[in-house]
Short mmCIF file of C-alpha atoms in Angstrom, two decimals:
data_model
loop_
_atom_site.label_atom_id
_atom_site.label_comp_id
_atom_site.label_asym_id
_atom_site.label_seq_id
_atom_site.Cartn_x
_atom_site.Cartn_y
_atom_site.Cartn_z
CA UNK O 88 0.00 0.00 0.00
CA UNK O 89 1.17 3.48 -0.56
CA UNK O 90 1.75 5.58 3.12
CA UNK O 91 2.94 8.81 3.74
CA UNK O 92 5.78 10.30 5.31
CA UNK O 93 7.77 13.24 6.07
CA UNK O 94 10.29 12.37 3.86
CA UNK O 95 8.13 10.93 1.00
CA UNK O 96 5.81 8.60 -0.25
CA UNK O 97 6.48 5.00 1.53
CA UNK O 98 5.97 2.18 -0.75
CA UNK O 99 6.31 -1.18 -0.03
CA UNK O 100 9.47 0.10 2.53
CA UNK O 101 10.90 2.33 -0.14
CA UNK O 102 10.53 5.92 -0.22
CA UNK O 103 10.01 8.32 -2.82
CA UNK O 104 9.57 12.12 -3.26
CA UNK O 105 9.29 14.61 -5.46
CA UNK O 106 12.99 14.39 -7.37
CA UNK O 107 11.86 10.23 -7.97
CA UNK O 108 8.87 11.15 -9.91
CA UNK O 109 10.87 14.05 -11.88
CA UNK O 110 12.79 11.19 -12.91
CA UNK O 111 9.21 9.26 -14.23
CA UNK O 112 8.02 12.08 -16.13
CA UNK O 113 11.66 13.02 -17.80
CA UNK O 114 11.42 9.35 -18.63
CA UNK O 115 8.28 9.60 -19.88
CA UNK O 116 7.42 12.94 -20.96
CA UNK O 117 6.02 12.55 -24.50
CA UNK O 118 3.06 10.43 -22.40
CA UNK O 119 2.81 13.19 -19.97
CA UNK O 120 2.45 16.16 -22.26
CA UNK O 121 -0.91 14.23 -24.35
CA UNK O 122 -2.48 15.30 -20.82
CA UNK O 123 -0.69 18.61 -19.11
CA UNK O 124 -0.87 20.65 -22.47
CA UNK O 125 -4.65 20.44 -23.26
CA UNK O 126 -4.96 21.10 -18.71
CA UNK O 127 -2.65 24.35 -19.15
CA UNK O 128 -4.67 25.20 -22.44
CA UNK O 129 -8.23 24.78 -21.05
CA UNK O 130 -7.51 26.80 -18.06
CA UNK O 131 -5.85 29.74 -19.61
CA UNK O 132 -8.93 29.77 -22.03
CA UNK O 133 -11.06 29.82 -19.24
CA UNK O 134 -8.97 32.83 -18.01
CA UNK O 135 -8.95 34.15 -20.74
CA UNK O 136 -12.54 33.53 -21.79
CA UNK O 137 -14.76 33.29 -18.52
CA UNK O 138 -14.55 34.34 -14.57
CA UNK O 139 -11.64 37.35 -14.78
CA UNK O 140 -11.89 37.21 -18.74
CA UNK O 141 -8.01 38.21 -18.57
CA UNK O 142 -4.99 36.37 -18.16
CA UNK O 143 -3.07 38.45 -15.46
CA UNK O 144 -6.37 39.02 -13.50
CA UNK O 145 -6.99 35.51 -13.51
CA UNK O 146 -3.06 34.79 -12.57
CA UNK O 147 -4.11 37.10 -9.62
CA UNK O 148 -7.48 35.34 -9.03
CA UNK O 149 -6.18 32.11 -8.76
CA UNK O 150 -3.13 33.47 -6.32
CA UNK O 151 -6.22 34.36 -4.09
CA UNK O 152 -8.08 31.26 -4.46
CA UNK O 153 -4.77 29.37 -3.63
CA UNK O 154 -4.59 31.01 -0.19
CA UNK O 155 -8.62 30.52 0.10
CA UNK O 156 -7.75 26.75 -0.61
CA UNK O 157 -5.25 26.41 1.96
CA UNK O 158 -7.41 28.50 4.67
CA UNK O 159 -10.02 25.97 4.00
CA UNK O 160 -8.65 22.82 4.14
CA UNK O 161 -7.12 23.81 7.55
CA UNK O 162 -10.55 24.37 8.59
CA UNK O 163 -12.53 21.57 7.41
CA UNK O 164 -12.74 17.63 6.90
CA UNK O 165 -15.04 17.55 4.26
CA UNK O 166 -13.46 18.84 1.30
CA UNK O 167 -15.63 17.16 -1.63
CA UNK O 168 -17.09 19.93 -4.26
CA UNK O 169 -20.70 19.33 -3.23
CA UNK O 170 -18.97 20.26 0.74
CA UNK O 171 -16.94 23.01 -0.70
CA UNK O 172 -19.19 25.31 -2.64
CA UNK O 173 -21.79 25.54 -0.08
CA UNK O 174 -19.42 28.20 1.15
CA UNK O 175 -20.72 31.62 0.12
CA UNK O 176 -16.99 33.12 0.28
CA UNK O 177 -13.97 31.97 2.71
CA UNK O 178 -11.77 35.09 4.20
CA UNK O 179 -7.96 34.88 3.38
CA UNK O 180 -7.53 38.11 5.65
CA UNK O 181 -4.65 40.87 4.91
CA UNK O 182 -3.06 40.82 1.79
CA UNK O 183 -0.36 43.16 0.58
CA UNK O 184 -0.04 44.24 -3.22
CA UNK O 185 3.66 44.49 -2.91
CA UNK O 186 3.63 40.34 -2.46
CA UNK O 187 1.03 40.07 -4.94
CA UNK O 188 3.14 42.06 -7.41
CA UNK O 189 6.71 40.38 -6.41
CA UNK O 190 5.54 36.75 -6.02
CA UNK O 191 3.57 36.92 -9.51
CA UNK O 192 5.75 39.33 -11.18
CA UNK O 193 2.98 41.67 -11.78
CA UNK O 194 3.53 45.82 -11.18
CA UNK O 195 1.81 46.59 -7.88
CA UNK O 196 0.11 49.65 -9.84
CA UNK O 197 -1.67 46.66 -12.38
CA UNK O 198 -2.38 44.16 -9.37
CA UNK O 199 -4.34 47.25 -7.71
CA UNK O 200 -6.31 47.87 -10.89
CA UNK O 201 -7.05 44.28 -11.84
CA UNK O 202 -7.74 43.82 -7.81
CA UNK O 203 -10.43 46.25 -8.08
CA UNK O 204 -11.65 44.68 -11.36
CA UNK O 205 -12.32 41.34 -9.41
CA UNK O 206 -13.86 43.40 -7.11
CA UNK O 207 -16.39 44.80 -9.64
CA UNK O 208 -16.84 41.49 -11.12
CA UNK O 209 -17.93 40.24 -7.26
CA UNK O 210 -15.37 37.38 -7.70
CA UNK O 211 -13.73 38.94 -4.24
CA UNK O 212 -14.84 41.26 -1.92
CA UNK O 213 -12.36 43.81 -0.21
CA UNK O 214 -12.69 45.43 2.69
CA UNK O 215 -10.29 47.03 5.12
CA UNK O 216 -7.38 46.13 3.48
CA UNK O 217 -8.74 42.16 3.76
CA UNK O 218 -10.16 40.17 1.00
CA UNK O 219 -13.15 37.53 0.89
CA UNK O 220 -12.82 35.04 -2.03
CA UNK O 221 -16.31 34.64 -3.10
CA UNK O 222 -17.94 31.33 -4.23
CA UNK O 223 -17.95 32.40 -7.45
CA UNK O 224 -14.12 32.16 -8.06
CA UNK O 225 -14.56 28.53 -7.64
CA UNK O 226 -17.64 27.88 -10.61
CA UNK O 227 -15.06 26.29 -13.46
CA UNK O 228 -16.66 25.52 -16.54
CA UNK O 229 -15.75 22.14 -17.64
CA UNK O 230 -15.02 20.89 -14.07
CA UNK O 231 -14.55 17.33 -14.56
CA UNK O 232 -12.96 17.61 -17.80
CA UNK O 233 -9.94 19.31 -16.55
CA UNK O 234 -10.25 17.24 -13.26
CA UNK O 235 -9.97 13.88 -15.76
CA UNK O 236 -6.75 15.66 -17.39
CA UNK O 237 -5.06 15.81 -14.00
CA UNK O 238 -5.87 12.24 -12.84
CA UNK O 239 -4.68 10.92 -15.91
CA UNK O 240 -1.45 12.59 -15.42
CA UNK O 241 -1.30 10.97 -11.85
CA UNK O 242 -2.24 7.87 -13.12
CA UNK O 243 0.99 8.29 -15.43
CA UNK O 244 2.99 8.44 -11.92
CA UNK O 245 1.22 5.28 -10.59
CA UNK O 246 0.85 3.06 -13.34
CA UNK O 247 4.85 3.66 -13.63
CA UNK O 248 5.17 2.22 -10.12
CA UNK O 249 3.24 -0.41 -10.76
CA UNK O 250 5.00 -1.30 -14.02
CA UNK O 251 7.83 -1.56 -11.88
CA UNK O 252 6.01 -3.97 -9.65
CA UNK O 253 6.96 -1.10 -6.75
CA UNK O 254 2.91 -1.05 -6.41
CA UNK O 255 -0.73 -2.36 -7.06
CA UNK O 256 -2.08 -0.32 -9.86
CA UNK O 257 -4.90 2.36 -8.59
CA UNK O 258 -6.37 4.34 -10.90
CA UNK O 259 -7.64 7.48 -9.89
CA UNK O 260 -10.51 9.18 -11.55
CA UNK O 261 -11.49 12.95 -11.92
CA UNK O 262 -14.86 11.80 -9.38
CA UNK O 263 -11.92 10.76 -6.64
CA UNK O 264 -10.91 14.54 -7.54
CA UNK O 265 -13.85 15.58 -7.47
CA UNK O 266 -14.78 14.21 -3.97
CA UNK O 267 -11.30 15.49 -2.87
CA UNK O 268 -11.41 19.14 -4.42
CA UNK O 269 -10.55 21.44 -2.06
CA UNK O 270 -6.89 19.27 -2.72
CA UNK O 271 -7.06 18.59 -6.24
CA UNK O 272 -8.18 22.21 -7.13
CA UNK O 273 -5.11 23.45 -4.75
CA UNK O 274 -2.85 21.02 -6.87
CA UNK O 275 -4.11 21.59 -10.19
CA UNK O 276 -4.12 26.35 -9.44
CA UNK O 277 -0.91 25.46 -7.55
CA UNK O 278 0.72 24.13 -10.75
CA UNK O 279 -1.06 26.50 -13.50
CA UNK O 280 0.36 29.73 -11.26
CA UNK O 281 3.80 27.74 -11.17
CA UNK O 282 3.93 27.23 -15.05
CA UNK O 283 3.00 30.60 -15.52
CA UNK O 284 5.70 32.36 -13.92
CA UNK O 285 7.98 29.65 -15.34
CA UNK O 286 6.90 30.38 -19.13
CA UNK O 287 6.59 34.26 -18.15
CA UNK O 288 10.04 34.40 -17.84
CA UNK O 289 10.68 32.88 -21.12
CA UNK O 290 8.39 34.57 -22.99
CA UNK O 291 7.70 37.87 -21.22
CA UNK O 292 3.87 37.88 -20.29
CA UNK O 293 0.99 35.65 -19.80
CA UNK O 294 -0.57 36.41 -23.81
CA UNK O 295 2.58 35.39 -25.42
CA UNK O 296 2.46 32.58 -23.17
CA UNK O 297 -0.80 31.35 -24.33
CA UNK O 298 -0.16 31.73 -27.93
CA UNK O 299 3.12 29.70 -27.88
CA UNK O 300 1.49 27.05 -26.49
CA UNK O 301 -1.28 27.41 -28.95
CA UNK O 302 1.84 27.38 -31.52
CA UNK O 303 3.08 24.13 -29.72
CA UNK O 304 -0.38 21.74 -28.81
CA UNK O 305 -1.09 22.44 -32.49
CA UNK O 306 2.20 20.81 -33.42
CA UNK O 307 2.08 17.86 -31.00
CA UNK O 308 -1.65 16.79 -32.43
CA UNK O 309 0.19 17.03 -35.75
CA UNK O 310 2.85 14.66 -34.56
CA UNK O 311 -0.04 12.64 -32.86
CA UNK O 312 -1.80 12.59 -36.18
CA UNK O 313 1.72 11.48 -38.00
CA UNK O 314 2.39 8.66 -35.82
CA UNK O 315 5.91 8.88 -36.32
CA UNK O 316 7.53 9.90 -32.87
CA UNK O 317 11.34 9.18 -33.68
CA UNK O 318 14.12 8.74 -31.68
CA UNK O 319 16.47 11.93 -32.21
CA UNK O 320 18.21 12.20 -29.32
CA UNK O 321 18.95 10.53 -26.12
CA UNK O 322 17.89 12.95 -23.82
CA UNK O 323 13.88 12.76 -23.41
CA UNK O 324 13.29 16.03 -22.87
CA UNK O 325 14.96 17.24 -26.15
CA UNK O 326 13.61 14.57 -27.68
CA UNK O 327 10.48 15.88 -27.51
CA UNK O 328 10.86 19.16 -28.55
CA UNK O 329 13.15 17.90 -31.25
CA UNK O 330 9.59 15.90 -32.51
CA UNK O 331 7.22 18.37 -32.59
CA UNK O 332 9.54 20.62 -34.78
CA UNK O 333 10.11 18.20 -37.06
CA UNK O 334 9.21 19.29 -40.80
CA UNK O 335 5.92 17.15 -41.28
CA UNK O 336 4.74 18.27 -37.93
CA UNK O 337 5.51 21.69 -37.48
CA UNK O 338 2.12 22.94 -39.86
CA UNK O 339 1.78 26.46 -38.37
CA UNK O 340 -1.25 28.42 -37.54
CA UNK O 341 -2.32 32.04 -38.66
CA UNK O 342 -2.74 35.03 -36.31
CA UNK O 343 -7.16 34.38 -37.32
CA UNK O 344 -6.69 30.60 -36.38
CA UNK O 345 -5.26 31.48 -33.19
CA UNK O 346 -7.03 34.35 -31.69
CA UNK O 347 -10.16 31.45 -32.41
CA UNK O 348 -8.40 29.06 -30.35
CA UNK O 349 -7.45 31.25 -28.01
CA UNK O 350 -10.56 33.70 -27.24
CA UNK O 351 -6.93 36.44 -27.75
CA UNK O 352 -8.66 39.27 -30.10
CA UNK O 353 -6.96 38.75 -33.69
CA UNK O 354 -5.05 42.29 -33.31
CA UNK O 355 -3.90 41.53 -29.39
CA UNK O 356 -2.43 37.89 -31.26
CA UNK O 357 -0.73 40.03 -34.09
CA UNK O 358 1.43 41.87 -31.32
CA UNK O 359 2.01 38.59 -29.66
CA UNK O 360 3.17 36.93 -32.59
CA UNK O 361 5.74 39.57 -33.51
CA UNK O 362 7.22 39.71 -29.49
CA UNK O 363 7.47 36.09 -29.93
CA UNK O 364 9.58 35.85 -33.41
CA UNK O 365 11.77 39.23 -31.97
CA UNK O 366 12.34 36.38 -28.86
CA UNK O 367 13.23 33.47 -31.96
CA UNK O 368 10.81 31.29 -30.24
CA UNK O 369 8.17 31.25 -33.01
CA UNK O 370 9.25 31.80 -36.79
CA UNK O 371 6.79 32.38 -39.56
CA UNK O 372 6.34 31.27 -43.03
CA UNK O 373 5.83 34.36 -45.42
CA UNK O 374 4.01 32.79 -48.06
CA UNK O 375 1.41 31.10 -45.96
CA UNK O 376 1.45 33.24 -43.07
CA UNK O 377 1.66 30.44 -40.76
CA UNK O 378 3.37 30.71 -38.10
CA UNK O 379 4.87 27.79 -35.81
CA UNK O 380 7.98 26.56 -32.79
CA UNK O 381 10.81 26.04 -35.05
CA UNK O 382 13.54 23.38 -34.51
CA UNK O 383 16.80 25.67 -35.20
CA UNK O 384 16.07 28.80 -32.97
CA UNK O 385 18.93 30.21 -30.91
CA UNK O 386 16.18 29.36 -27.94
CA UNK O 387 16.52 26.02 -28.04
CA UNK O 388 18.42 25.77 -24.83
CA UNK O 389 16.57 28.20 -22.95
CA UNK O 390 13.01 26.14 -24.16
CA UNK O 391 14.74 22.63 -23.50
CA UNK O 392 15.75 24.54 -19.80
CA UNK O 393 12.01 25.98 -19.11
CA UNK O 394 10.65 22.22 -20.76
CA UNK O 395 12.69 20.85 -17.43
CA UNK O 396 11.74 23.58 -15.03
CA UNK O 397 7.72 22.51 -15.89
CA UNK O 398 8.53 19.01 -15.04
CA UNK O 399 10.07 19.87 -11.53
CA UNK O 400 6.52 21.70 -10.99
CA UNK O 401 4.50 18.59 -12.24
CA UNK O 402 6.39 16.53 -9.84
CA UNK O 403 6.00 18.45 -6.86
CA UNK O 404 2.69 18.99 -7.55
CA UNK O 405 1.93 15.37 -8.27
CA UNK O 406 4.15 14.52 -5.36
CA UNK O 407 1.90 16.60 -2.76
CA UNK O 408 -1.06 15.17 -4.18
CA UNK O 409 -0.57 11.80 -3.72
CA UNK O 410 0.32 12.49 -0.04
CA UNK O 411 -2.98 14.01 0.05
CA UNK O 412 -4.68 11.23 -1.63
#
């Protein structure tokens, strides 16, 4: 059976933590991405689309709805969704804009304005310098879609183990998430803030963001749809990205395509685009004006470095969940 401890997850007398099940997804990261690209794509279109209906405000929402997370499940046993939303709002107390603005990388001036935006939108209420997370926050559209996403990338974790005869196979299903949400939902925010911040770095801000991975989900259901993942290189992570830019897979998308996919007006996706080939992480194809990730780009270490970065943040997170599982 799999137990809990300080140091890790005890199985069968052997423990493992977070660094072990890096090590599983590096192994096995083209299996992992068919499941954490289309999560991070449904959320930021939900961010984009519904709730805040802006990327950065909804980076700042789900800060807030982190710490309402954590206040809650100190408070309470029952954490199913059914339990959970019969709360009206849950009060995270004091929060400063300066820790907002340096832990999110965010100006304090925006935070205030896109604070007071959430505010009119009733997603929080403020008050005294405090701030109530309201109910609201916490209505996701396509629930146990994205909830099936994430169990299906813990199930990667497990079914590893088991493969390894470590453990007894035990799927996990979104309802299991579901039933444990006040968790999974801290898990699932927890790791959508964290690869934010880690492809904000990269790529300079939370749009550009979005539209490279637009660039790059269309490319891996192109290399889905070729059936031809090669091996290139020895490393897995570079392996990867070395398949989705491959020639037959690398079919680009045009600024219309994308601000469709995206909910990004066409314009807003126009200025992306161009940030994004200055940066040499997108290139585009004059005579089609398609525009795609591109194998040769004096990037390629930096995106191979970020690529690893995202799967220390899926293994923490999937690390912490199973403890709370």
């Amino acid at each position: 059976p799999l137990q809990t401890t300080k140091l890790g997850i005890s199985i069968s007398g052997m423990i493992y933590d977070s660094e072990d099940i890096k090590k599983i997804i590096k192994k096995n990261y083209k299996d992992y991405v068919k499941f954490q690209y289309p999560l991070s794509f449904q959320i930021l279109y939900i961010w984009q689309n519904s709730l805040a209906k802006n990327l950065d405000t909804s980076l700042i929402l789900a800060h807030l709805s982190i710490q309402a997370l954590k206040t809650y499940n100190r408070n309470n046993k029952k954490n199913s969704f059914k339990d959970f939303i019969k709360n009206k709002e849950i009060n995270i107390g004091k929060v400063k804009k300066a820790e907002i603005s340096r832990e999110l990388k965010i100006p304090r001036e925006t935070v205030r304005r896109k604070l007071e935006e959430l505010n009119k939108k009733k997603l929080i209420f403020m008050y005294d310098g405090s701030i109530k997370v309201n109910q609201k926050s916490f209505e996701i559209n396509e629930l146990e879609n994205i909830l099936n996403k994430f169990s299906k990338i813990i199930n990667l974790t497990t079914e590893t183990l088991a493969r390894e005869n470590i453990v007894k196979k035990k799927n996990i299903n979104d309802i299991d998430l579901l039933n444990n949400f006040s968790h999974s939902w801290l898990y699932i925010l927890s790791l959508i803030v964290t690869l934010s911040l880690i492809w904000k770095k990269l790529l300079k801000s939370m749009e550009n963001w979005f539209v490279f991975g637009v660039c790059g989900l269309n490319q891996m259901y192109n290399l889905k749809d070729s059936k031809n993942f090669k091996d290139l290189h020895y490393d897995d992570t570079e392996n990867f990205f070395l398949n989705i830019t491959q020639i037959e897979t690398r079919r680009g998308l045009n600024p219309t395509t994308i601000s469709d996919l995206s909910g990004i007006p066409r314009q807003t996706v126009i200025r992306n685009l161009k940030t994004l080939v200055k940066l040499k992480v997108i290139e585009k194809e004059n005579k089609t004006n398609l525009f795609f990730v591109p194998k040769n780009t004096s990037q390629h270490k930096s995106i191979i470095e970020t690529l690893e970065n995202v799967q220390l943040a899926m293994s923490s997170n999937i690390f912490k969940m199973l403890q709370a599982i």
